[in-house]
PDB file of C-alpha atoms in Angstrom:
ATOM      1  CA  UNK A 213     -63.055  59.450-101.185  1.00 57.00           C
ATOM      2  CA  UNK A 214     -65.967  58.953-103.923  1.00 59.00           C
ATOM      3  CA  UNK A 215     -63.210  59.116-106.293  1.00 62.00           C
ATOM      4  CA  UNK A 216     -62.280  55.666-105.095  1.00 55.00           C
ATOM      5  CA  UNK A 217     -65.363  54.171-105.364  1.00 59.00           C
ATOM      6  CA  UNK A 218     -65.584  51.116-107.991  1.00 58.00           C
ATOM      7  CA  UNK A 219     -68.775  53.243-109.188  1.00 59.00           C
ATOM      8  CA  UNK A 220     -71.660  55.452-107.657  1.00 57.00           C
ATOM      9  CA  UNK A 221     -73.698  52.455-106.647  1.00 57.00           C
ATOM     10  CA  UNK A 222     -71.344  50.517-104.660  1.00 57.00           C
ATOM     11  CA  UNK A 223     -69.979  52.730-101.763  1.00 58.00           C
ATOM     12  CA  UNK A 224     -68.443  50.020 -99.628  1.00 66.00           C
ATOM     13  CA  UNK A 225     -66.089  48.159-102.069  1.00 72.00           C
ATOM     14  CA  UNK A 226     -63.357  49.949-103.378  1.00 74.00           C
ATOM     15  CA  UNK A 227     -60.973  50.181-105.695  1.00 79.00           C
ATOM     16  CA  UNK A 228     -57.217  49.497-105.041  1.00 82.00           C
ATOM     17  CA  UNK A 229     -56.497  52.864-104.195  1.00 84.00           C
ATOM     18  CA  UNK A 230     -59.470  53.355-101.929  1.00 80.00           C
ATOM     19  CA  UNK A 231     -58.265  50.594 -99.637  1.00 82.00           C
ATOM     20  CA  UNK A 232     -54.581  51.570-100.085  1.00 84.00           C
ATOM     21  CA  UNK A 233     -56.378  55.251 -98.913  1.00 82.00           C
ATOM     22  CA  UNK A 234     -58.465  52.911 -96.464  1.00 82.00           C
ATOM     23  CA  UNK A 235     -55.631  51.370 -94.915  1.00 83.00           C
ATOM     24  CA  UNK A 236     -53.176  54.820 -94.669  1.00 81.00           C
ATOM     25  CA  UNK A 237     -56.112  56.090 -92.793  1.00 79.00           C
ATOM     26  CA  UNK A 238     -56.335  53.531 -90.350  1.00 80.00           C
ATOM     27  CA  UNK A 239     -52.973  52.957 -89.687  1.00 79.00           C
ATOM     28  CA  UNK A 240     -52.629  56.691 -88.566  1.00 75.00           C
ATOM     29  CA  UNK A 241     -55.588  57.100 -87.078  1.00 77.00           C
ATOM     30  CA  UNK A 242     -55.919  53.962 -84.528  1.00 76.00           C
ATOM     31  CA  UNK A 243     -52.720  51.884 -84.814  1.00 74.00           C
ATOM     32  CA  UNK A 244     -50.043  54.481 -84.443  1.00 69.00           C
ATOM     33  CA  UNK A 245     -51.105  55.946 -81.801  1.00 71.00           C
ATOM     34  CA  UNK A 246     -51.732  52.104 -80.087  1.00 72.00           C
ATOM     35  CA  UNK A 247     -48.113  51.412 -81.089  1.00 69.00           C
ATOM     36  CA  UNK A 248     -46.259  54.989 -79.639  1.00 64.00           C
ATOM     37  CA  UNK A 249     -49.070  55.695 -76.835  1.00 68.00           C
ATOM     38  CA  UNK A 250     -50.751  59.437 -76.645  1.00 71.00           C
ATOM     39  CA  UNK A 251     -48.089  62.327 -77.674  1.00 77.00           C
ATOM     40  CA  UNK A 252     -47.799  64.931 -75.412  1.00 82.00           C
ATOM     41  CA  UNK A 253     -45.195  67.145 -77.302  1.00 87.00           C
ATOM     42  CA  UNK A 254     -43.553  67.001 -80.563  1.00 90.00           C
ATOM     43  CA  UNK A 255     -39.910  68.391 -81.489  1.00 93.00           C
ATOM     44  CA  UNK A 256     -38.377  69.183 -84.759  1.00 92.00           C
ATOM     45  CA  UNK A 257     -34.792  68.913 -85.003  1.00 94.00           C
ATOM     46  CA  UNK A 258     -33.158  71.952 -85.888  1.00 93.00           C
ATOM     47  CA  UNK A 259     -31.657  71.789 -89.154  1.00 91.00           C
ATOM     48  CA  UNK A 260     -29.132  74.289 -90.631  1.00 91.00           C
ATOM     49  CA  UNK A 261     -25.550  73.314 -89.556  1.00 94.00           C
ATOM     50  CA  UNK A 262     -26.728  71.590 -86.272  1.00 94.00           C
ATOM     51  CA  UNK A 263     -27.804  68.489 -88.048  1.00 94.00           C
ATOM     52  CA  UNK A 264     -25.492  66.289 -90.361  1.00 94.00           C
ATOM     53  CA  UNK A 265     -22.925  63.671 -90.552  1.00 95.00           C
ATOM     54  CA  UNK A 266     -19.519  62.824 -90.200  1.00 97.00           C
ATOM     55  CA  UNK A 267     -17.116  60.506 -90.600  1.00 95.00           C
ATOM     56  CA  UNK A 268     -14.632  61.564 -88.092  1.00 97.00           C
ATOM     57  CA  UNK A 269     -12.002  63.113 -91.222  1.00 97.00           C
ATOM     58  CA  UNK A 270     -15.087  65.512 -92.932  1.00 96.00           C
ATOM     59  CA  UNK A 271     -18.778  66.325 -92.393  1.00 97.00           C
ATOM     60  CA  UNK A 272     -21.728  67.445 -94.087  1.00 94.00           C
ATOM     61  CA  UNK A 273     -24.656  69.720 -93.479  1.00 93.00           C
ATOM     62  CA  UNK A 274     -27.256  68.868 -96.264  1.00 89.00           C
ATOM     63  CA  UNK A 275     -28.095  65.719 -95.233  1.00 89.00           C
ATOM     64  CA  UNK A 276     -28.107  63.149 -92.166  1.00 92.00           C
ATOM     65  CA  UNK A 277     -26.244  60.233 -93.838  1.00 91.00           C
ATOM     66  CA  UNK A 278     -26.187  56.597 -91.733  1.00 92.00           C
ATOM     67  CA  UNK A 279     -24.193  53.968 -93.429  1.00 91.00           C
ATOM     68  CA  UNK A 280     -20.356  54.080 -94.468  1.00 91.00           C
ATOM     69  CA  UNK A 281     -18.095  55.603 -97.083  1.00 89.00           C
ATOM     70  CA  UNK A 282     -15.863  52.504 -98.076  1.00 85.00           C
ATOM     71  CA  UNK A 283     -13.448  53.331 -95.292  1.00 87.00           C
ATOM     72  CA  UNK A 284     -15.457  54.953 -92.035  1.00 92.00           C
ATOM     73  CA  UNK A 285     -19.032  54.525 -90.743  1.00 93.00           C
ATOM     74  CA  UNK A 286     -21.333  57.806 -90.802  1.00 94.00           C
ATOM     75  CA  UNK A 287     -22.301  59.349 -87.923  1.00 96.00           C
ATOM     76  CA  UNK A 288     -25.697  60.955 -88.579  1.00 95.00           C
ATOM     77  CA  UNK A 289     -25.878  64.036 -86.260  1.00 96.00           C
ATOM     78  CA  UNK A 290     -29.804  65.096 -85.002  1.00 96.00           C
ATOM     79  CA  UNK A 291     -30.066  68.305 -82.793  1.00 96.00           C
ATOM     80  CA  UNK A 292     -33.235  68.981 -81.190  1.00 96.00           C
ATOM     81  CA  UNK A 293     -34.015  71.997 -78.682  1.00 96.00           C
ATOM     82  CA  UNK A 294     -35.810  70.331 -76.019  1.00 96.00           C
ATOM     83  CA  UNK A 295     -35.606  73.019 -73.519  1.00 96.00           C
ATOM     84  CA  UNK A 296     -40.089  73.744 -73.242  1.00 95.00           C
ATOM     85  CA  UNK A 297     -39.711  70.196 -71.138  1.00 94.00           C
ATOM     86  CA  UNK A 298     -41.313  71.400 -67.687  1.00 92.00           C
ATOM     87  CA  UNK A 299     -37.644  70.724 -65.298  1.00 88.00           C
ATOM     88  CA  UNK A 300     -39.752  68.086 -63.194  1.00 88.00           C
ATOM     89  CA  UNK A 301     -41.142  66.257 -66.514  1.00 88.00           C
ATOM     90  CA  UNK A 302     -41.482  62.639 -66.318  1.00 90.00           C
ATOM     91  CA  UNK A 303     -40.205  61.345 -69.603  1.00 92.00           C
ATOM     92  CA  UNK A 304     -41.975  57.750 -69.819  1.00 91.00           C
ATOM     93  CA  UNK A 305     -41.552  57.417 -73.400  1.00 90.00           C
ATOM     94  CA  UNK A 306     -40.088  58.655 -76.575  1.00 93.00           C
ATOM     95  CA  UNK A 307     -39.447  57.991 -80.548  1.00 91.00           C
ATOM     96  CA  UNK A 308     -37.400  59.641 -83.168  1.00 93.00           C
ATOM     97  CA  UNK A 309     -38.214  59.685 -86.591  1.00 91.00           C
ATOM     98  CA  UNK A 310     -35.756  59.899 -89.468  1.00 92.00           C
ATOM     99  CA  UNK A 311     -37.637  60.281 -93.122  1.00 90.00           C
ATOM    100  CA  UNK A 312     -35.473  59.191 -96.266  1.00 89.00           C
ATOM    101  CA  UNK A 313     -35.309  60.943 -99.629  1.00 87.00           C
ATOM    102  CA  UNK A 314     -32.118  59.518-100.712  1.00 86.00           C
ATOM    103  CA  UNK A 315     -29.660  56.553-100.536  1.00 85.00           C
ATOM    104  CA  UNK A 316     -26.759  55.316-102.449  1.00 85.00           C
ATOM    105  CA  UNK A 317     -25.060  51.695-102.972  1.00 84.00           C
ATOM    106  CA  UNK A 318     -26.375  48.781-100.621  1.00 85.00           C
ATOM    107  CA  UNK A 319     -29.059  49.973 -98.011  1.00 89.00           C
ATOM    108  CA  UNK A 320     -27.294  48.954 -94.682  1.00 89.00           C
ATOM    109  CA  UNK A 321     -30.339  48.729 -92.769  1.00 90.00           C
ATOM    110  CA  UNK A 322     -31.716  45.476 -95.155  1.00 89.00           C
ATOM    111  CA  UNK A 323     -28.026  44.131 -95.934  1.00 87.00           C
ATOM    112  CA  UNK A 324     -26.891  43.426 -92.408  1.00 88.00           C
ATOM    113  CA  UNK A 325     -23.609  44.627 -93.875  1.00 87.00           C
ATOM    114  CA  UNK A 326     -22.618  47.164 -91.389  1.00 91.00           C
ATOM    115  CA  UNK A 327     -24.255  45.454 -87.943  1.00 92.00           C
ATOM    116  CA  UNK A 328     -26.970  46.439 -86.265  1.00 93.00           C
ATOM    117  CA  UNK A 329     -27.146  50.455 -85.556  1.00 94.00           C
ATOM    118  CA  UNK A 330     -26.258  51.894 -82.373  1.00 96.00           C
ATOM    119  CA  UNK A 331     -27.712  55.489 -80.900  1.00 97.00           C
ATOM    120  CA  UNK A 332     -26.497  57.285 -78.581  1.00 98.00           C
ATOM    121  CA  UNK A 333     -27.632  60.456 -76.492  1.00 98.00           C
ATOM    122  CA  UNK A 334     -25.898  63.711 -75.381  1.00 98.00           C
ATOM    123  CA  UNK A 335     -26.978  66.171 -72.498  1.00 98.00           C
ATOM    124  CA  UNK A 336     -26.275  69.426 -74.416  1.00 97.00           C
ATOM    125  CA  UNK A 337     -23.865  68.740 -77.153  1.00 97.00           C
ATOM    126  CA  UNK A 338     -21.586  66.337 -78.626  1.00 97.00           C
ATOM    127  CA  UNK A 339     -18.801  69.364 -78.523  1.00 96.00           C
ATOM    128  CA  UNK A 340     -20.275  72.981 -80.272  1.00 96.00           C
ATOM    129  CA  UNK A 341     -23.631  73.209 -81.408  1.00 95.00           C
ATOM    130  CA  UNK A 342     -22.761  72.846 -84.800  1.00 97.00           C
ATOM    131  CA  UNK A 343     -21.856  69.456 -86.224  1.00 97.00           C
ATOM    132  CA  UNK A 344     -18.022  68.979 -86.112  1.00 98.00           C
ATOM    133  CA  UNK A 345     -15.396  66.235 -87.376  1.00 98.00           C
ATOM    134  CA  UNK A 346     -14.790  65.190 -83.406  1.00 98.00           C
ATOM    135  CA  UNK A 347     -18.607  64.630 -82.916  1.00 98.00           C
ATOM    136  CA  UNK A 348     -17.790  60.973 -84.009  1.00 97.00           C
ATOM    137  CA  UNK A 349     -16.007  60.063 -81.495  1.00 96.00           C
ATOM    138  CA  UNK A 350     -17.310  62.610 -78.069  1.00 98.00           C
ATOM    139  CA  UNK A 351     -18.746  61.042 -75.004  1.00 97.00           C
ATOM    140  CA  UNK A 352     -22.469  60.427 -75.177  1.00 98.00           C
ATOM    141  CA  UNK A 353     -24.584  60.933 -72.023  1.00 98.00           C
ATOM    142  CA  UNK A 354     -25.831  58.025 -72.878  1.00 98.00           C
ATOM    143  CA  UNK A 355     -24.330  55.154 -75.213  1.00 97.00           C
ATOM    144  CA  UNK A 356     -26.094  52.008 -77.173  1.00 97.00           C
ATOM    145  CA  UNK A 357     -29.593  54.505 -75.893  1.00 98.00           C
ATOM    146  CA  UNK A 358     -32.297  53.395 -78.129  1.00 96.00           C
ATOM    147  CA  UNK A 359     -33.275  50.326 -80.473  1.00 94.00           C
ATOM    148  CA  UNK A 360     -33.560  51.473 -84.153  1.00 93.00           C
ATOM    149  CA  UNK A 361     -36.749  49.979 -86.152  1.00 90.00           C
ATOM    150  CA  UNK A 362     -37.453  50.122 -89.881  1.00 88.00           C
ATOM    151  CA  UNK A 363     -35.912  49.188 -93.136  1.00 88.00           C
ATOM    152  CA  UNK A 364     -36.640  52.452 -94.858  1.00 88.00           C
ATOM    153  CA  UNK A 365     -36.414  50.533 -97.957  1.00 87.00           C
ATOM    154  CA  UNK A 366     -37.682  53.479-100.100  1.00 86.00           C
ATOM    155  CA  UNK A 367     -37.895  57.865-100.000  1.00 87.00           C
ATOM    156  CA  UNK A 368     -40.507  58.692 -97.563  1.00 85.00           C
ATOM    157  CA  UNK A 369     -39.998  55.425 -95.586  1.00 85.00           C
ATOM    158  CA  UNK A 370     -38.768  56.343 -91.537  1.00 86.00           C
ATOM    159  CA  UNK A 371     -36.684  54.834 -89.480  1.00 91.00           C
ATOM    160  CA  UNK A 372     -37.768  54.951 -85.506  1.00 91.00           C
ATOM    161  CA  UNK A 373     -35.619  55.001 -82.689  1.00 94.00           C
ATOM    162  CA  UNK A 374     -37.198  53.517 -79.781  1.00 93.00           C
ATOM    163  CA  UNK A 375     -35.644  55.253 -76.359  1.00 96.00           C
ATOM    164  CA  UNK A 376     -34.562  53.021 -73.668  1.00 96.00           C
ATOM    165  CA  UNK A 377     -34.750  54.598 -70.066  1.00 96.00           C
ATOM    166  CA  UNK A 378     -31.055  55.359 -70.195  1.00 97.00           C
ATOM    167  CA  UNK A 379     -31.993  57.815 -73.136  1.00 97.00           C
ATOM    168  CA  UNK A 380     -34.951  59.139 -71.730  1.00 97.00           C
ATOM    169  CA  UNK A 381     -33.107  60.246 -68.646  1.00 96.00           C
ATOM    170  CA  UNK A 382     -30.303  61.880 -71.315  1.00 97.00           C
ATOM    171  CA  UNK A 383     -33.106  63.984 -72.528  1.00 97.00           C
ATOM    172  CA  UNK A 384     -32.295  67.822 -71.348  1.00 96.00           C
ATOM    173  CA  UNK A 385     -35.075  69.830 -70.639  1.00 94.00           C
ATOM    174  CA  UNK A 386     -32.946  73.267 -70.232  1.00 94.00           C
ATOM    175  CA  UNK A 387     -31.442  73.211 -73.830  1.00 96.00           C
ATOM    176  CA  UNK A 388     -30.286  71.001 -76.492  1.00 96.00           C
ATOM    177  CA  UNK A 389     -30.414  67.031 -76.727  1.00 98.00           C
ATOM    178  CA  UNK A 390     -28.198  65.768 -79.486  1.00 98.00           C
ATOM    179  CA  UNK A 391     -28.615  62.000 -81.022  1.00 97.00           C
ATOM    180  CA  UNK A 392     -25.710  60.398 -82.706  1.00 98.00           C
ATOM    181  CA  UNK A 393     -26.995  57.256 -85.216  1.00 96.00           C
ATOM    182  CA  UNK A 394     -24.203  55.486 -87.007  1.00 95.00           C
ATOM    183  CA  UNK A 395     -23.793  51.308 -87.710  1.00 94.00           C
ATOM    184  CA  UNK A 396     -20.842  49.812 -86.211  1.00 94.00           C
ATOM    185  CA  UNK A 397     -18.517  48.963 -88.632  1.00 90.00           C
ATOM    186  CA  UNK A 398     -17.742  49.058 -92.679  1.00 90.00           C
ATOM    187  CA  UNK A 399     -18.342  46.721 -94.943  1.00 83.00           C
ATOM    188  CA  UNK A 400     -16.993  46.570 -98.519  1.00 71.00           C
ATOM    189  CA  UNK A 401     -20.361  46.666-100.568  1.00 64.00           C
ATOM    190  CA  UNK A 402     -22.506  48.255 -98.418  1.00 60.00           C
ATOM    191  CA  UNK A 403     -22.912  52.175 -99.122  1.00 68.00           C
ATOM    192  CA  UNK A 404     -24.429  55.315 -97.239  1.00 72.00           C
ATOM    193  CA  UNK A 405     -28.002  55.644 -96.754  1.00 74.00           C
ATOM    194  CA  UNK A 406     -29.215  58.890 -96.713  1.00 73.00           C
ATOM    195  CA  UNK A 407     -32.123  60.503 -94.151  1.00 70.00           C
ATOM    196  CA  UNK A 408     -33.208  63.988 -94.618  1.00 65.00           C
ATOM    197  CA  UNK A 409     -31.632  66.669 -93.138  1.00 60.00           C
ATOM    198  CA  UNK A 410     -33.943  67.937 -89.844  1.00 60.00           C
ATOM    199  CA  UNK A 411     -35.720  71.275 -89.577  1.00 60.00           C
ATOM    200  CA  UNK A 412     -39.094  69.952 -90.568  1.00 61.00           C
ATOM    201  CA  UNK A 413     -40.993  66.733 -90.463  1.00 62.00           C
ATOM    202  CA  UNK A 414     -38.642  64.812 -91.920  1.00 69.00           C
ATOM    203  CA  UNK A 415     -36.479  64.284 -88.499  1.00 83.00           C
ATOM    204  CA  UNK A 416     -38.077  64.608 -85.024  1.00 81.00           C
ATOM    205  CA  UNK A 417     -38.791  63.652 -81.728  1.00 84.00           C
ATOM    206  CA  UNK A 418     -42.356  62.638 -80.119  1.00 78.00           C
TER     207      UNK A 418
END
């Protein structure tokens, strides 16, 4: 951007936003797609009451929350309708992206507070559709199914979930695939992290 020139004579150095600019564009342009390989479909989760949290005791709609309340982890809840798969796809590879735009307490991803965070993958549905209470503790498809990479240290920072080939083969291409994201155990200082609920950009699945 010319805006980000130093001044109208000197095009090639810039300014500290034109290489902050410089480097966004990069990154997105020729490293991500090095990193995650070509996409050949994307998938937004689908929000409303199918994404969420719970604790096992209550849940919540407005927000995918991974961390722990003081007494319980949180189980964030993704939903994703995955069903335009072709039935003989060959799923090599696949990523999903939680956004952040909010957090309270200790950020359990930087503490090490709460363990490392586990994923797991369900054919279909944890129970209903909807997120429910018992959806923290239902049979996955597939359990401890991808490794979970980031710090989301700040709003608009994601967290990626690398798929191993146990949660690839989990993926259901007639209907819904549900993730479950949640840390292991509680600690006493570390608080919930919040993601942002699905339905848009903020959560899905390349």
């Amino acid at each position: 951007l010319r805006s980000n020139f130093r001044n109208g004579a000197d095009p090639i150095h810039l300014d500290v936003e034109g290489y902050e600019y410089k480097i966004a564009h990069e990154t997105e342009g020729l490293f991500l797609p090095l990193f995650r390989g070509n996409v050949a479909a994307t998938f937004f989760s689908l929000g409303g009451s199918e994404d969420g949290w719970t604790d096992g005791v209550t849940l919540g709609t407005t927000a995918i929350r991974l961390g722990d309340n003081g007494a319980a982890p949180l189980h964030g809840i993704i939903s994703f309708d995955t069903s335009s798969l072709p039935d003989n796809a060959q799923i090599t590879q696949a990523r999903l992206y939680l956004t952040r735009e909010g957090g309270t307490g200790t950020n359990p991803f930087t503490s090490g507070a709460l363990g490392t965070p586990t994923v797991d993958v369900r054919t279909g549905a944890f129970g209903a559709p909807a997120v429910e209470v018992s959806d923290a503790g239902a049979l996955a498809t597939a359990s401890n199914a991808g490794w979970a990479i980031g710090s989301v240290l700040a709003n608009g920072f994601a967290l990626g979930v690398e798929l191993k080939p146990v949660g690839l083969a989990a993926i259901n291409r007639t209907g819904r695939t549900q993730f479950r994201v949640s840390f292991p155990q509680v600690g006493s200082s570390a608080g919930a992290d919040d993601v942002a609920v699905g339905g848009d950009a903020h959560s899905r699945l390349v």
